[in-house]
Every structure is written in C-alpha cells, then in structure tokens.
Amino acid sequence: MNDSALISIGLPIALAIIMFGLGLSLTVGDFRRIARSPKAVVVALVLQILVLPLVAFGLVIAFDVDPLLAVGVMLLAASPGGTTANLFSHLFRGDVALNITLTAINSVLAAVSIPVITNLAINYFAADGELGLQFGKVLQVVAIVLVPVALGMAVRRRSPAFAVRADKPVRIFSITVLVIVAVGALVGERANLGTYLEQVGVVTALFCLASLTLGYVGARVMRLDAPQAIATAMEVGIHNTTIALTIALSVLGSTEVAIAAAIYSIFMYIFAPAFGFAISRGTRAAASSPAAQRVD
C-alpha cells in the first residue's frame, strides 16, 4: 500500500476504529444527563463551539499566519474534545460524568461544526480554490465521525462485557495512531518545519493555554463548582486532534493544514497535566483554608 492509499483509506479506517471505541464508552444515558446539569453542559459547549473558534481566528490574524496553516488552526478549533479529557479529568478530580456527556454531544455536533467552521476559514483565507469540504466530503466527515460512534453504542448496549474488554486496547490504539500520524505529518513537511513552527508554533501553544484557561475560568465565572470547572477545562483544552489530522490529510488532502493539529497534539499533553496540577492544587488549598472550614 502506498502512502496516498495509507492516508486516504488507512487513516479514515483507523479513525473509524477510534470513534467506534468512543461509542463503546457511551450510552443513551450520557445524552439524557443533560437534563440533570444543563447549565454546565451549555457553558462548556458555548466555550467550545463559539468562543474557541473566535480565539483561534484572533490568534491567526494577530500573528499573520500563512493561509493553509490558518485553516489548520481553525480546523483544530472546530474539532471536538478528545477522549483523553476524561482521563485527565479523573486524574485531577473533575466531574468525569460531565466529560462523558460532553464527549457524547460533541461527537454529534462535530459532524456539523467541523464542516461549517472549516469552510468559513477556507473561504475567508482563500487558501486554495480547490480546497474545501463540498457536500460529498461533508458526508465523509459525518461517516467517519458519527457512524462508528453509533455502532459502538449499539454494540455496548448488546454486549457490555465486550465494551469493557475493548476499552483499553482501543485507547492504546488511539494514542498510537495519533503519535504515528502527528509524527508522520511533521516529518513529511520537515523541509518547511522550521518555518511552520515559527509561524504556528507560538499560535498553537497560546491556543492550547487559552483553551484550558477559558474552560476553567469561564466555568467558574458562570458559577459552576470546581469539579465541573476542571472537567470543562479538560474538555475544552484537549481536542480530538486525530479527527483534525484525518480530515486535513485524507479529506482535504493537505499536509500543511495538518501541521497545526500535529503540533497541538504535542503541546496539549504537556500543558494539560501541568494545568490540571495547578488548578487542582489551588482547589485543594482553597478547600483547606481556615475561611472555608469556618463556612463548613
């Protein structure tokens, strides 16, 4: 199999397996949970779907990013939260149930938000007349995002034991695919990598920090409790970069568009644990303060 076939066929299949694994971790109850904590869900979704693309747009304009790289940043901003957000939320005592609910909803919304935001970015930056998510490509995005999730949920409903057994292997597979694709995208553009890092390295780092910070601060400003704020920070800050990489490489056919997601996938695994440690330590300190104990 040549490289083009590996990207156009192998990568979507790999993503479909990852999204199937995501579906294995979800139930219909995860969607119903919205009714129990609607405020937390709405706050997180507004930050993720509306605020983050505006932040990304502001950054690429401020740093005068190359058009194709700018489209890549916007595609990254449109990508939903990654399943790793659940793990980090658990590690730092966030509301994991909220993460699971948001992951479930985002899996559905991404089928709309990714094509809309990506096409707006392509039209604005006029990156390439042939680059775009036309109707057929939008259906391809829907197919690789939604269909495997629905199948995974159906399998879990019929065989919960299989879903539990498959969870760890699929997570390992997900991380392996992300590493291989991200490294491959960076190596494939190694001749221009220095220029790309200069143009989009700072932007992706700032976007990662802004995503985590907005998720936490925005949730606290809206008076969500600390566990919900930690969950929101992780959900907003940790993107499913495998989706962004797959769409850039196999749907849009552009390695340059994939660069932002490849670089972000490195930053988020550095910044998210550091950020989680900082905010969870601050939360514990506040909870153990004399003032807090007097209130109790």
CSV table of N, CA and C in Angstrom, one decimal, residues 14-162:
chain,number,residue,atom,x,y,z
A,14,ALA,N,-8.7,3.8,10.5
A,14,ALA,CA,-8.1,3.9,11.9
A,14,ALA,C,-9.0,4.8,12.7
A,15,LEU,N,-9.4,6.0,12.2
A,15,LEU,CA,-10.2,6.9,12.9
A,15,LEU,C,-11.6,6.3,13.2
A,16,ALA,N,-12.1,5.6,12.3
A,16,ALA,CA,-13.4,4.9,12.5
A,16,ALA,C,-13.3,3.9,13.7
A,17,ILE,N,-12.2,3.2,13.8
A,17,ILE,CA,-12.0,2.3,14.9
A,17,ILE,C,-11.9,3.1,16.2
A,18,ILE,N,-11.2,4.2,16.2
A,18,ILE,CA,-11.1,5.1,17.4
A,18,ILE,C,-12.5,5.6,17.8
A,19,MET,N,-13.3,6.0,16.8
A,19,MET,CA,-14.6,6.6,17.1
A,19,MET,C,-15.6,5.4,17.5
A,20,PHE,N,-15.4,4.2,17.0
A,20,PHE,CA,-16.1,3.0,17.4
A,20,PHE,C,-15.8,2.8,18.9
A,21,GLY,N,-14.5,2.9,19.3
A,21,GLY,CA,-14.2,2.7,20.7
A,21,GLY,C,-14.8,3.7,21.6
A,22,LEU,N,-14.9,5.0,21.0
A,22,LEU,CA,-15.5,6.0,21.8
A,22,LEU,C,-17.0,5.7,22.0
A,23,GLY,N,-17.6,5.2,21.0
A,23,GLY,CA,-19.0,4.7,21.1
A,23,GLY,C,-19.2,3.6,22.1
A,24,LEU,N,-18.2,2.7,22.2
A,24,LEU,CA,-18.3,1.7,23.2
A,24,LEU,C,-18.3,2.2,24.7
A,25,SER,N,-17.9,3.4,24.9
A,25,SER,CA,-17.8,4.0,26.2
A,25,SER,C,-19.0,4.9,26.5
A,26,LEU,N,-20.0,5.0,25.5
A,26,LEU,CA,-21.1,5.9,25.7
A,26,LEU,C,-22.4,5.1,25.8
A,27,THR,N,-23.4,5.7,26.5
A,27,THR,CA,-24.8,5.1,26.5
A,27,THR,C,-25.7,6.2,26.2
A,28,VAL,N,-27.0,5.9,25.9
A,28,VAL,CA,-28.0,6.9,25.7
A,28,VAL,C,-28.2,7.7,27.0
A,29,GLY,N,-27.9,7.1,28.1
A,29,GLY,CA,-28.0,7.9,29.4
A,29,GLY,C,-27.0,9.1,29.5
A,30,ASP,N,-25.9,9.0,28.7
A,30,ASP,CA,-25.0,10.1,28.7
A,30,ASP,C,-25.6,11.3,28.1
A,31,PHE,N,-26.5,11.1,27.1
A,31,PHE,CA,-27.2,12.2,26.5
A,31,PHE,C,-28.3,12.7,27.4
A,32,ARG,N,-28.9,11.8,28.1
A,32,ARG,CA,-30.0,12.2,29.0
A,32,ARG,C,-29.5,13.0,30.2
A,33,ARG,N,-28.3,12.8,30.5
A,33,ARG,CA,-27.7,13.5,31.6
A,33,ARG,C,-27.7,15.0,31.5
A,34,ILE,N,-27.9,15.5,30.3
A,34,ILE,CA,-28.0,17.0,30.0
A,34,ILE,C,-29.1,17.6,30.9
A,35,ALA,N,-30.2,16.9,31.1
A,35,ALA,CA,-31.3,17.4,31.9
A,35,ALA,C,-30.9,17.6,33.3
A,36,ARG,N,-29.9,16.8,33.8
A,36,ARG,CA,-29.5,16.9,35.2
A,36,ARG,C,-28.6,18.1,35.5
A,37,SER,N,-27.7,18.4,34.5
A,37,SER,CA,-26.8,19.5,34.7
A,37,SER,C,-26.8,20.4,33.4
A,38,PRO,N,-27.9,21.0,33.0
A,38,PRO,CA,-27.9,21.7,31.7
A,38,PRO,C,-27.0,22.9,31.7
A,39,LYS,N,-26.9,23.6,32.8
A,39,LYS,CA,-26.0,24.8,32.8
A,39,LYS,C,-24.6,24.4,32.5
A,40,ALA,N,-24.0,23.4,33.1
A,40,ALA,CA,-22.6,23.0,32.9
A,40,ALA,C,-22.4,22.6,31.5
A,41,VAL,N,-23.4,21.9,30.9
A,41,VAL,CA,-23.2,21.4,29.5
A,41,VAL,C,-23.3,22.6,28.6
A,42,VAL,N,-24.2,23.5,28.8
A,42,VAL,CA,-24.3,24.7,27.9
A,42,VAL,C,-23.1,25.6,28.0
A,43,VAL,N,-22.6,25.8,29.2
A,43,VAL,CA,-21.4,26.6,29.4
A,43,VAL,C,-20.2,26.0,28.6
A,44,ALA,N,-20.0,24.7,28.7
A,44,ALA,CA,-18.9,24.1,28.1
A,44,ALA,C,-19.0,24.1,26.6
A,45,LEU,N,-20.3,23.9,26.1
A,45,LEU,CA,-20.5,23.8,24.6
A,45,LEU,C,-20.3,25.2,24.0
A,46,VAL,N,-20.8,26.3,24.7
A,46,VAL,CA,-20.7,27.6,24.2
A,46,VAL,C,-19.2,28.0,24.1
A,47,LEU,N,-18.4,27.6,25.1
A,47,LEU,CA,-17.0,27.9,25.1
A,47,LEU,C,-16.3,27.1,23.9
A,48,GLN,N,-16.7,25.9,23.8
A,48,GLN,CA,-16.0,25.0,22.8
A,48,GLN,C,-16.4,25.4,21.4
A,49,ILE,N,-17.7,25.6,21.1
A,49,ILE,CA,-18.2,25.7,19.7
A,49,ILE,C,-18.2,27.2,19.2
A,50,LEU,N,-18.4,28.1,20.1
A,50,LEU,CA,-18.4,29.5,19.7
A,50,LEU,C,-17.2,30.3,20.1
A,51,VAL,N,-16.8,30.2,21.4
A,51,VAL,CA,-15.7,31.1,21.8
A,51,VAL,C,-14.3,30.6,21.3
A,52,LEU,N,-14.0,29.3,21.3
A,52,LEU,CA,-12.7,28.8,20.8
A,52,LEU,C,-12.4,29.2,19.4
A,53,PRO,N,-13.4,29.0,18.4
A,53,PRO,CA,-13.1,29.4,17.1
A,53,PRO,C,-12.8,30.9,16.9
A,54,LEU,N,-13.4,31.7,17.7
A,54,LEU,CA,-13.1,33.2,17.7
A,54,LEU,C,-11.7,33.5,18.3
A,55,VAL,N,-11.3,32.7,19.3
A,55,VAL,CA,-10.0,32.9,19.9
A,55,VAL,C,-9.0,32.5,18.8
A,56,ALA,N,-9.2,31.3,18.2
A,56,ALA,CA,-8.3,30.8,17.1
A,56,ALA,C,-8.2,31.8,16.0
A,57,PHE,N,-9.3,32.4,15.6
A,57,PHE,CA,-9.3,33.4,14.5
A,57,PHE,C,-8.5,34.6,14.9
A,58,GLY,N,-8.7,35.1,16.1
A,58,GLY,CA,-8.0,36.2,16.6
A,58,GLY,C,-6.5,36.0,16.6
A,59,LEU,N,-6.1,34.8,17.0
A,59,LEU,CA,-4.6,34.4,17.0
A,59,LEU,C,-4.0,34.4,15.6
A,60,VAL,N,-4.7,33.7,14.7
A,60,VAL,CA,-4.1,33.6,13.3
A,60,VAL,C,-4.0,35.0,12.6
A,61,ILE,N,-5.0,35.8,12.9
A,61,ILE,CA,-5.0,37.2,12.4
A,61,ILE,C,-3.9,38.0,13.0
A,62,ALA,N,-3.8,37.9,14.3
A,62,ALA,CA,-2.7,38.7,15.1
A,62,ALA,C,-1.3,38.3,14.7
A,63,PHE,N,-1.1,37.0,14.4
A,63,PHE,CA,0.2,36.5,14.1
A,63,PHE,C,0.4,36.4,12.5
A,64,ASP,N,-0.6,36.8,11.8
A,64,ASP,CA,-0.5,36.8,10.3
A,64,ASP,C,0.0,35.5,9.8
A,65,VAL,N,-0.7,34.4,10.2
A,65,VAL,CA,-0.4,33.1,9.8
A,65,VAL,C,-0.6,32.8,8.4
A,66,ASP,N,0.2,32.0,7.7
A,66,ASP,CA,0.0,31.6,6.4
A,66,ASP,C,-1.3,31.0,6.2
A,67,PRO,N,-2.0,31.2,5.0
A,67,PRO,CA,-3.4,30.8,4.8
A,67,PRO,C,-3.7,29.3,5.1
A,68,LEU,N,-2.9,28.4,4.6
A,68,LEU,CA,-3.1,27.0,4.8
A,68,LEU,C,-3.0,26.6,6.3
A,69,LEU,N,-1.9,27.2,6.9
A,69,LEU,CA,-1.7,26.9,8.3
A,69,LEU,C,-2.9,27.5,9.2
A,70,ALA,N,-3.4,28.7,8.7
A,70,ALA,CA,-4.5,29.3,9.4
A,70,ALA,C,-5.8,28.4,9.3
A,71,VAL,N,-6.0,27.8,8.2
A,71,VAL,CA,-7.1,26.9,8.0
A,71,VAL,C,-6.9,25.7,9.0
A,72,GLY,N,-5.7,25.3,9.1
A,72,GLY,CA,-5.4,24.2,10.0
A,72,GLY,C,-5.7,24.5,11.5
A,73,VAL,N,-5.4,25.7,11.9
A,73,VAL,CA,-5.7,26.2,13.2
A,73,VAL,C,-7.2,26.2,13.4
A,74,MET,N,-8.0,26.7,12.4
A,74,MET,CA,-9.4,26.8,12.6
A,74,MET,C,-10.0,25.4,12.6
A,75,LEU,N,-9.5,24.5,11.8
A,75,LEU,CA,-10.0,23.1,11.8
A,75,LEU,C,-9.7,22.5,13.2
A,76,LEU,N,-8.6,22.8,13.8
A,76,LEU,CA,-8.3,22.3,15.1
A,76,LEU,C,-9.3,22.8,16.1
A,77,ALA,N,-9.6,24.1,16.0
A,77,ALA,CA,-10.5,24.8,16.9
A,77,ALA,C,-11.9,24.2,16.8
A,78,ALA,N,-12.3,23.7,15.6
A,78,ALA,CA,-13.6,23.1,15.4
A,78,ALA,C,-13.7,21.7,15.8
A,79,SER,N,-12.5,21.0,16.0
A,79,SER,CA,-12.5,19.6,16.4
A,79,SER,C,-13.0,19.5,17.9
A,80,PRO,N,-13.8,18.4,18.2
A,80,PRO,CA,-14.3,18.2,19.5
A,80,PRO,C,-13.3,17.9,20.5
A,81,GLY,N,-13.7,17.8,21.8
A,81,GLY,CA,-12.8,17.4,22.8
A,81,GLY,C,-12.4,15.9,22.6
A,82,GLY,N,-11.2,15.6,23.0
A,82,GLY,CA,-10.7,14.2,22.9
A,82,GLY,C,-11.1,13.4,24.1
A,83,THR,N,-11.1,12.1,23.9
A,83,THR,CA,-11.5,11.1,25.0
A,83,THR,C,-10.4,11.2,26.1
A,84,THR,N,-9.2,11.7,25.8
A,84,THR,CA,-8.2,11.8,26.9
A,84,THR,C,-8.6,12.8,27.9
A,85,ALA,N,-9.6,13.7,27.6
A,85,ALA,CA,-10.1,14.7,28.5
A,85,ALA,C,-10.7,13.9,29.7
A,86,ASN,N,-11.3,12.8,29.5
A,86,ASN,CA,-11.9,12.0,30.6
A,86,ASN,C,-10.9,11.6,31.5
A,87,LEU,N,-9.8,11.1,31.0
A,87,LEU,CA,-8.7,10.6,31.8
A,87,LEU,C,-8.1,11.7,32.7
A,88,PHE,N,-7.8,12.8,32.1
A,88,PHE,CA,-7.2,14.0,32.8
A,88,PHE,C,-8.2,14.5,33.8
A,89,SER,N,-9.4,14.5,33.5
A,89,SER,CA,-10.4,15.0,34.4
A,89,SER,C,-10.5,14.1,35.6
A,90,HIS,N,-10.4,12.8,35.4
A,90,HIS,CA,-10.4,11.8,36.5
A,90,HIS,C,-9.2,12.0,37.4
A,91,LEU,N,-8.0,12.2,36.8
A,91,LEU,CA,-6.8,12.4,37.5
A,91,LEU,C,-6.8,13.6,38.4
A,92,PHE,N,-7.4,14.7,37.9
A,92,PHE,CA,-7.4,15.9,38.7
A,92,PHE,C,-8.8,16.2,39.4
A,93,ARG,N,-9.5,15.1,39.6
A,93,ARG,CA,-10.8,15.2,40.4
A,93,ARG,C,-11.8,16.1,39.7
A,94,GLY,N,-11.9,16.0,38.4
A,94,GLY,CA,-13.0,16.7,37.7
A,94,GLY,C,-14.3,15.9,37.7
A,95,ASP,N,-15.3,16.4,37.2
A,95,ASP,CA,-16.6,15.8,37.0
A,95,ASP,C,-16.6,14.9,35.7
A,96,VAL,N,-16.2,13.7,35.9
A,96,VAL,CA,-16.0,12.8,34.7
A,96,VAL,C,-17.3,12.5,34.0
A,97,ALA,N,-18.4,12.5,34.8
A,97,ALA,CA,-19.7,12.3,34.1
A,97,ALA,C,-20.0,13.4,33.2
A,98,LEU,N,-19.6,14.6,33.6
A,98,LEU,CA,-19.8,15.8,32.7
A,98,LEU,C,-19.0,15.6,31.4
A,99,ASN,N,-17.7,15.2,31.6
A,99,ASN,CA,-16.9,14.9,30.4
A,99,ASN,C,-17.5,13.9,29.5
A,100,ILE,N,-18.0,12.9,30.0
A,100,ILE,CA,-18.6,11.8,29.2
A,100,ILE,C,-19.8,12.4,28.4
A,101,THR,N,-20.6,13.1,29.1
A,101,THR,CA,-21.8,13.8,28.5
A,101,THR,C,-21.4,14.7,27.3
A,102,LEU,N,-20.4,15.5,27.6
A,102,LEU,CA,-19.9,16.5,26.6
A,102,LEU,C,-19.3,15.8,25.4
A,103,THR,N,-18.5,14.7,25.7
A,103,THR,CA,-17.9,13.9,24.6
A,103,THR,C,-19.0,13.3,23.7
A,104,ALA,N,-20.1,12.8,24.3
A,104,ALA,CA,-21.2,12.3,23.6
A,104,ALA,C,-21.8,13.3,22.7
A,105,ILE,N,-22.1,14.5,23.3
A,105,ILE,CA,-22.8,15.6,22.5
A,105,ILE,C,-21.9,16.1,21.4
A,106,ASN,N,-20.6,16.3,21.7
A,106,ASN,CA,-19.6,16.8,20.8
A,106,ASN,C,-19.4,15.9,19.6
A,107,SER,N,-19.6,14.6,19.8
A,107,SER,CA,-19.4,13.6,18.7
A,107,SER,C,-20.5,13.8,17.7
A,108,VAL,N,-21.7,14.3,18.1
A,108,VAL,CA,-22.8,14.6,17.2
A,108,VAL,C,-22.6,15.9,16.6
A,109,LEU,N,-22.3,16.9,17.4
A,109,LEU,CA,-22.2,18.3,16.9
A,109,LEU,C,-21.0,18.5,15.9
A,110,ALA,N,-19.9,17.7,16.1
A,110,ALA,CA,-18.7,17.8,15.3
A,110,ALA,C,-19.0,17.6,13.8
A,111,ALA,N,-20.0,16.7,13.6
A,111,ALA,CA,-20.4,16.5,12.2
A,111,ALA,C,-20.9,17.7,11.5
A,112,VAL,N,-21.4,18.7,12.3
A,112,VAL,CA,-21.8,20.0,11.7
A,112,VAL,C,-20.8,21.1,11.9
A,113,SER,N,-20.2,21.2,13.1
A,113,SER,CA,-19.3,22.3,13.4
A,113,SER,C,-18.1,22.2,12.6
A,114,ILE,N,-17.5,21.0,12.3
A,114,ILE,CA,-16.2,20.9,11.6
A,114,ILE,C,-16.4,21.4,10.1
A,115,PRO,N,-17.4,20.9,9.4
A,115,PRO,CA,-17.5,21.4,8.0
A,115,PRO,C,-17.8,22.9,7.9
A,116,VAL,N,-18.7,23.4,8.8
A,116,VAL,CA,-19.1,24.8,8.8
A,116,VAL,C,-17.9,25.7,9.1
A,117,ILE,N,-17.2,25.5,10.2
A,117,ILE,CA,-16.1,26.3,10.6
A,117,ILE,C,-14.9,26.2,9.6
A,118,THR,N,-14.7,25.0,9.1
A,118,THR,CA,-13.5,24.8,8.2
A,118,THR,C,-13.8,25.5,6.9
A,119,ASN,N,-15.1,25.4,6.4
A,119,ASN,CA,-15.4,26.0,5.1
A,119,ASN,C,-15.4,27.5,5.2
A,120,LEU,N,-15.8,28.1,6.4
A,120,LEU,CA,-15.7,29.5,6.6
A,120,LEU,C,-14.3,30.0,6.6
A,121,ALA,N,-13.4,29.2,7.2
A,121,ALA,CA,-12.0,29.5,7.3
A,121,ALA,C,-11.4,29.5,5.9
A,122,ILE,N,-11.7,28.5,5.1
A,122,ILE,CA,-11.2,28.3,3.7
A,122,ILE,C,-11.7,29.5,2.9
A,123,ASN,N,-12.9,29.9,3.0
A,123,ASN,CA,-13.5,31.0,2.2
A,123,ASN,C,-12.8,32.3,2.6
A,124,TYR,N,-12.6,32.5,3.9
A,124,TYR,CA,-12.0,33.8,4.4
A,124,TYR,C,-10.6,33.9,4.0
A,125,PHE,N,-9.8,32.9,4.2
A,125,PHE,CA,-8.4,32.9,4.0
A,125,PHE,C,-8.0,32.7,2.5
A,126,ALA,N,-9.0,32.2,1.7
A,126,ALA,CA,-8.8,31.9,0.3
A,126,ALA,C,-7.6,31.1,0.1
A,127,ALA,N,-7.4,30.0,0.9
A,127,ALA,CA,-6.2,29.2,0.9
A,127,ALA,C,-6.0,28.6,-0.5
A,128,ASP,N,-7.0,28.0,-1.1
A,128,ASP,CA,-6.8,27.3,-2.4
A,128,ASP,C,-8.2,27.1,-3.0
A,129,GLY,N,-8.3,27.5,-4.2
A,129,GLY,CA,-9.6,27.3,-4.8
A,129,GLY,C,-10.2,25.9,-4.8
A,130,GLU,N,-9.3,24.9,-4.8
A,130,GLU,CA,-9.7,23.5,-4.8
A,130,GLU,C,-9.9,22.9,-3.4
A,131,LEU,N,-9.5,23.7,-2.4
A,131,LEU,CA,-9.6,23.2,-1.1
A,131,LEU,C,-11.0,23.5,-0.5
A,132,GLY,N,-11.6,22.5,0.1
A,132,GLY,CA,-12.9,22.8,0.6
A,132,GLY,C,-13.6,21.5,1.0
A,133,LEU,N,-14.6,21.6,1.9
A,133,LEU,CA,-15.4,20.5,2.2
A,133,LEU,C,-16.8,20.6,1.5
A,134,GLN,N,-16.8,20.1,0.3
A,134,GLN,CA,-18.0,20.1,-0.5
A,134,GLN,C,-18.9,19.0,0.1
A,135,PHE,N,-20.2,18.9,-0.5
A,135,PHE,CA,-21.2,18.1,0.1
A,135,PHE,C,-20.7,16.6,0.3
A,136,GLY,N,-20.0,16.1,-0.7
A,136,GLY,CA,-19.5,14.7,-0.6
A,136,GLY,C,-18.5,14.5,0.5
A,137,LYS,N,-17.7,15.5,0.6
A,137,LYS,CA,-16.7,15.5,1.7
A,137,LYS,C,-17.3,15.7,3.1
A,138,VAL,N,-18.3,16.5,3.1
A,138,VAL,CA,-19.1,16.6,4.4
A,138,VAL,C,-19.7,15.3,4.8
A,139,LEU,N,-20.2,14.6,3.9
A,139,LEU,CA,-20.8,13.2,4.2
A,139,LEU,C,-19.7,12.3,4.6
A,140,GLN,N,-18.5,12.5,4.1
A,140,GLN,CA,-17.4,11.6,4.5
A,140,GLN,C,-17.0,11.9,6.0
A,141,VAL,N,-17.0,13.2,6.3
A,141,VAL,CA,-16.8,13.6,7.7
A,141,VAL,C,-17.8,13.0,8.7
A,142,VAL,N,-19.1,13.1,8.2
A,142,VAL,CA,-20.2,12.5,9.0
A,142,VAL,C,-20.0,11.0,9.2
A,143,ALA,N,-19.6,10.4,8.1
A,143,ALA,CA,-19.4,8.9,8.1
A,143,ALA,C,-18.4,8.5,9.1
A,144,ILE,N,-17.2,9.2,9.1
A,144,ILE,CA,-16.1,8.8,9.9
A,144,ILE,C,-16.2,9.2,11.4
A,145,VAL,N,-17.1,10.2,11.6
A,145,VAL,CA,-17.3,10.7,13.0
A,145,VAL,C,-18.5,10.0,13.7
A,146,LEU,N,-19.7,10.1,13.0
A,146,LEU,CA,-20.9,9.7,13.6
A,146,LEU,C,-21.2,8.2,13.6
A,147,VAL,N,-21.1,7.6,12.4
A,147,VAL,CA,-21.5,6.2,12.2
A,147,VAL,C,-20.7,5.3,13.1
A,148,PRO,N,-19.4,5.3,13.2
A,148,PRO,CA,-18.7,4.4,14.2
A,148,PRO,C,-19.2,4.6,15.6
A,149,VAL,N,-19.4,5.9,16.0
A,149,VAL,CA,-19.9,6.1,17.4
A,149,VAL,C,-21.2,5.4,17.6
A,150,ALA,N,-22.1,5.6,16.7
A,150,ALA,CA,-23.5,4.9,16.8
A,150,ALA,C,-23.3,3.4,16.8
A,151,LEU,N,-22.5,2.9,16.0
A,151,LEU,CA,-22.2,1.4,16.0
A,151,LEU,C,-21.7,1.0,17.4
A,152,GLY,N,-20.7,1.7,17.9
A,152,GLY,CA,-20.1,1.4,19.2
A,152,GLY,C,-21.1,1.4,20.3
A,153,MET,N,-22.0,2.4,20.3
A,153,MET,CA,-23.1,2.5,21.3
A,153,MET,C,-24.0,1.3,21.2
A,154,ALA,N,-24.3,0.9,19.9
A,154,ALA,CA,-25.2,-0.3,19.7
A,154,ALA,C,-24.6,-1.5,20.2
A,155,VAL,N,-23.3,-1.7,20.0
A,155,VAL,CA,-22.6,-2.9,20.5
A,155,VAL,C,-22.5,-2.9,22.0
A,156,ARG,N,-22.3,-1.8,22.6
A,156,ARG,CA,-22.2,-1.7,24.1
A,156,ARG,C,-23.6,-2.1,24.7
A,157,ARG,N,-24.6,-1.7,24.0
A,157,ARG,CA,-26.0,-2.0,24.5
A,157,ARG,C,-26.2,-3.5,24.5
A,158,ARG,N,-25.7,-4.2,23.4
A,158,ARG,CA,-26.0,-5.6,23.3
A,158,ARG,C,-24.9,-6.4,24.1
A,159,SER,N,-23.7,-5.9,24.2
A,159,SER,CA,-22.7,-6.7,24.9
A,159,SER,C,-21.8,-5.8,25.7
A,160,PRO,N,-22.3,-5.4,26.9
A,160,PRO,CA,-21.5,-4.5,27.8
A,160,PRO,C,-20.1,-5.1,28.2
A,161,ALA,N,-20.0,-6.4,28.3
A,161,ALA,CA,-18.8,-7.1,28.7
A,161,ALA,C,-17.7,-6.9,27.6
A,162,PHE,N,-18.1,-7.0,26.3
A,162,PHE,CA,-17.2,-6.7,25.2
A,162,PHE,C,-16.7,-5.3,25.2
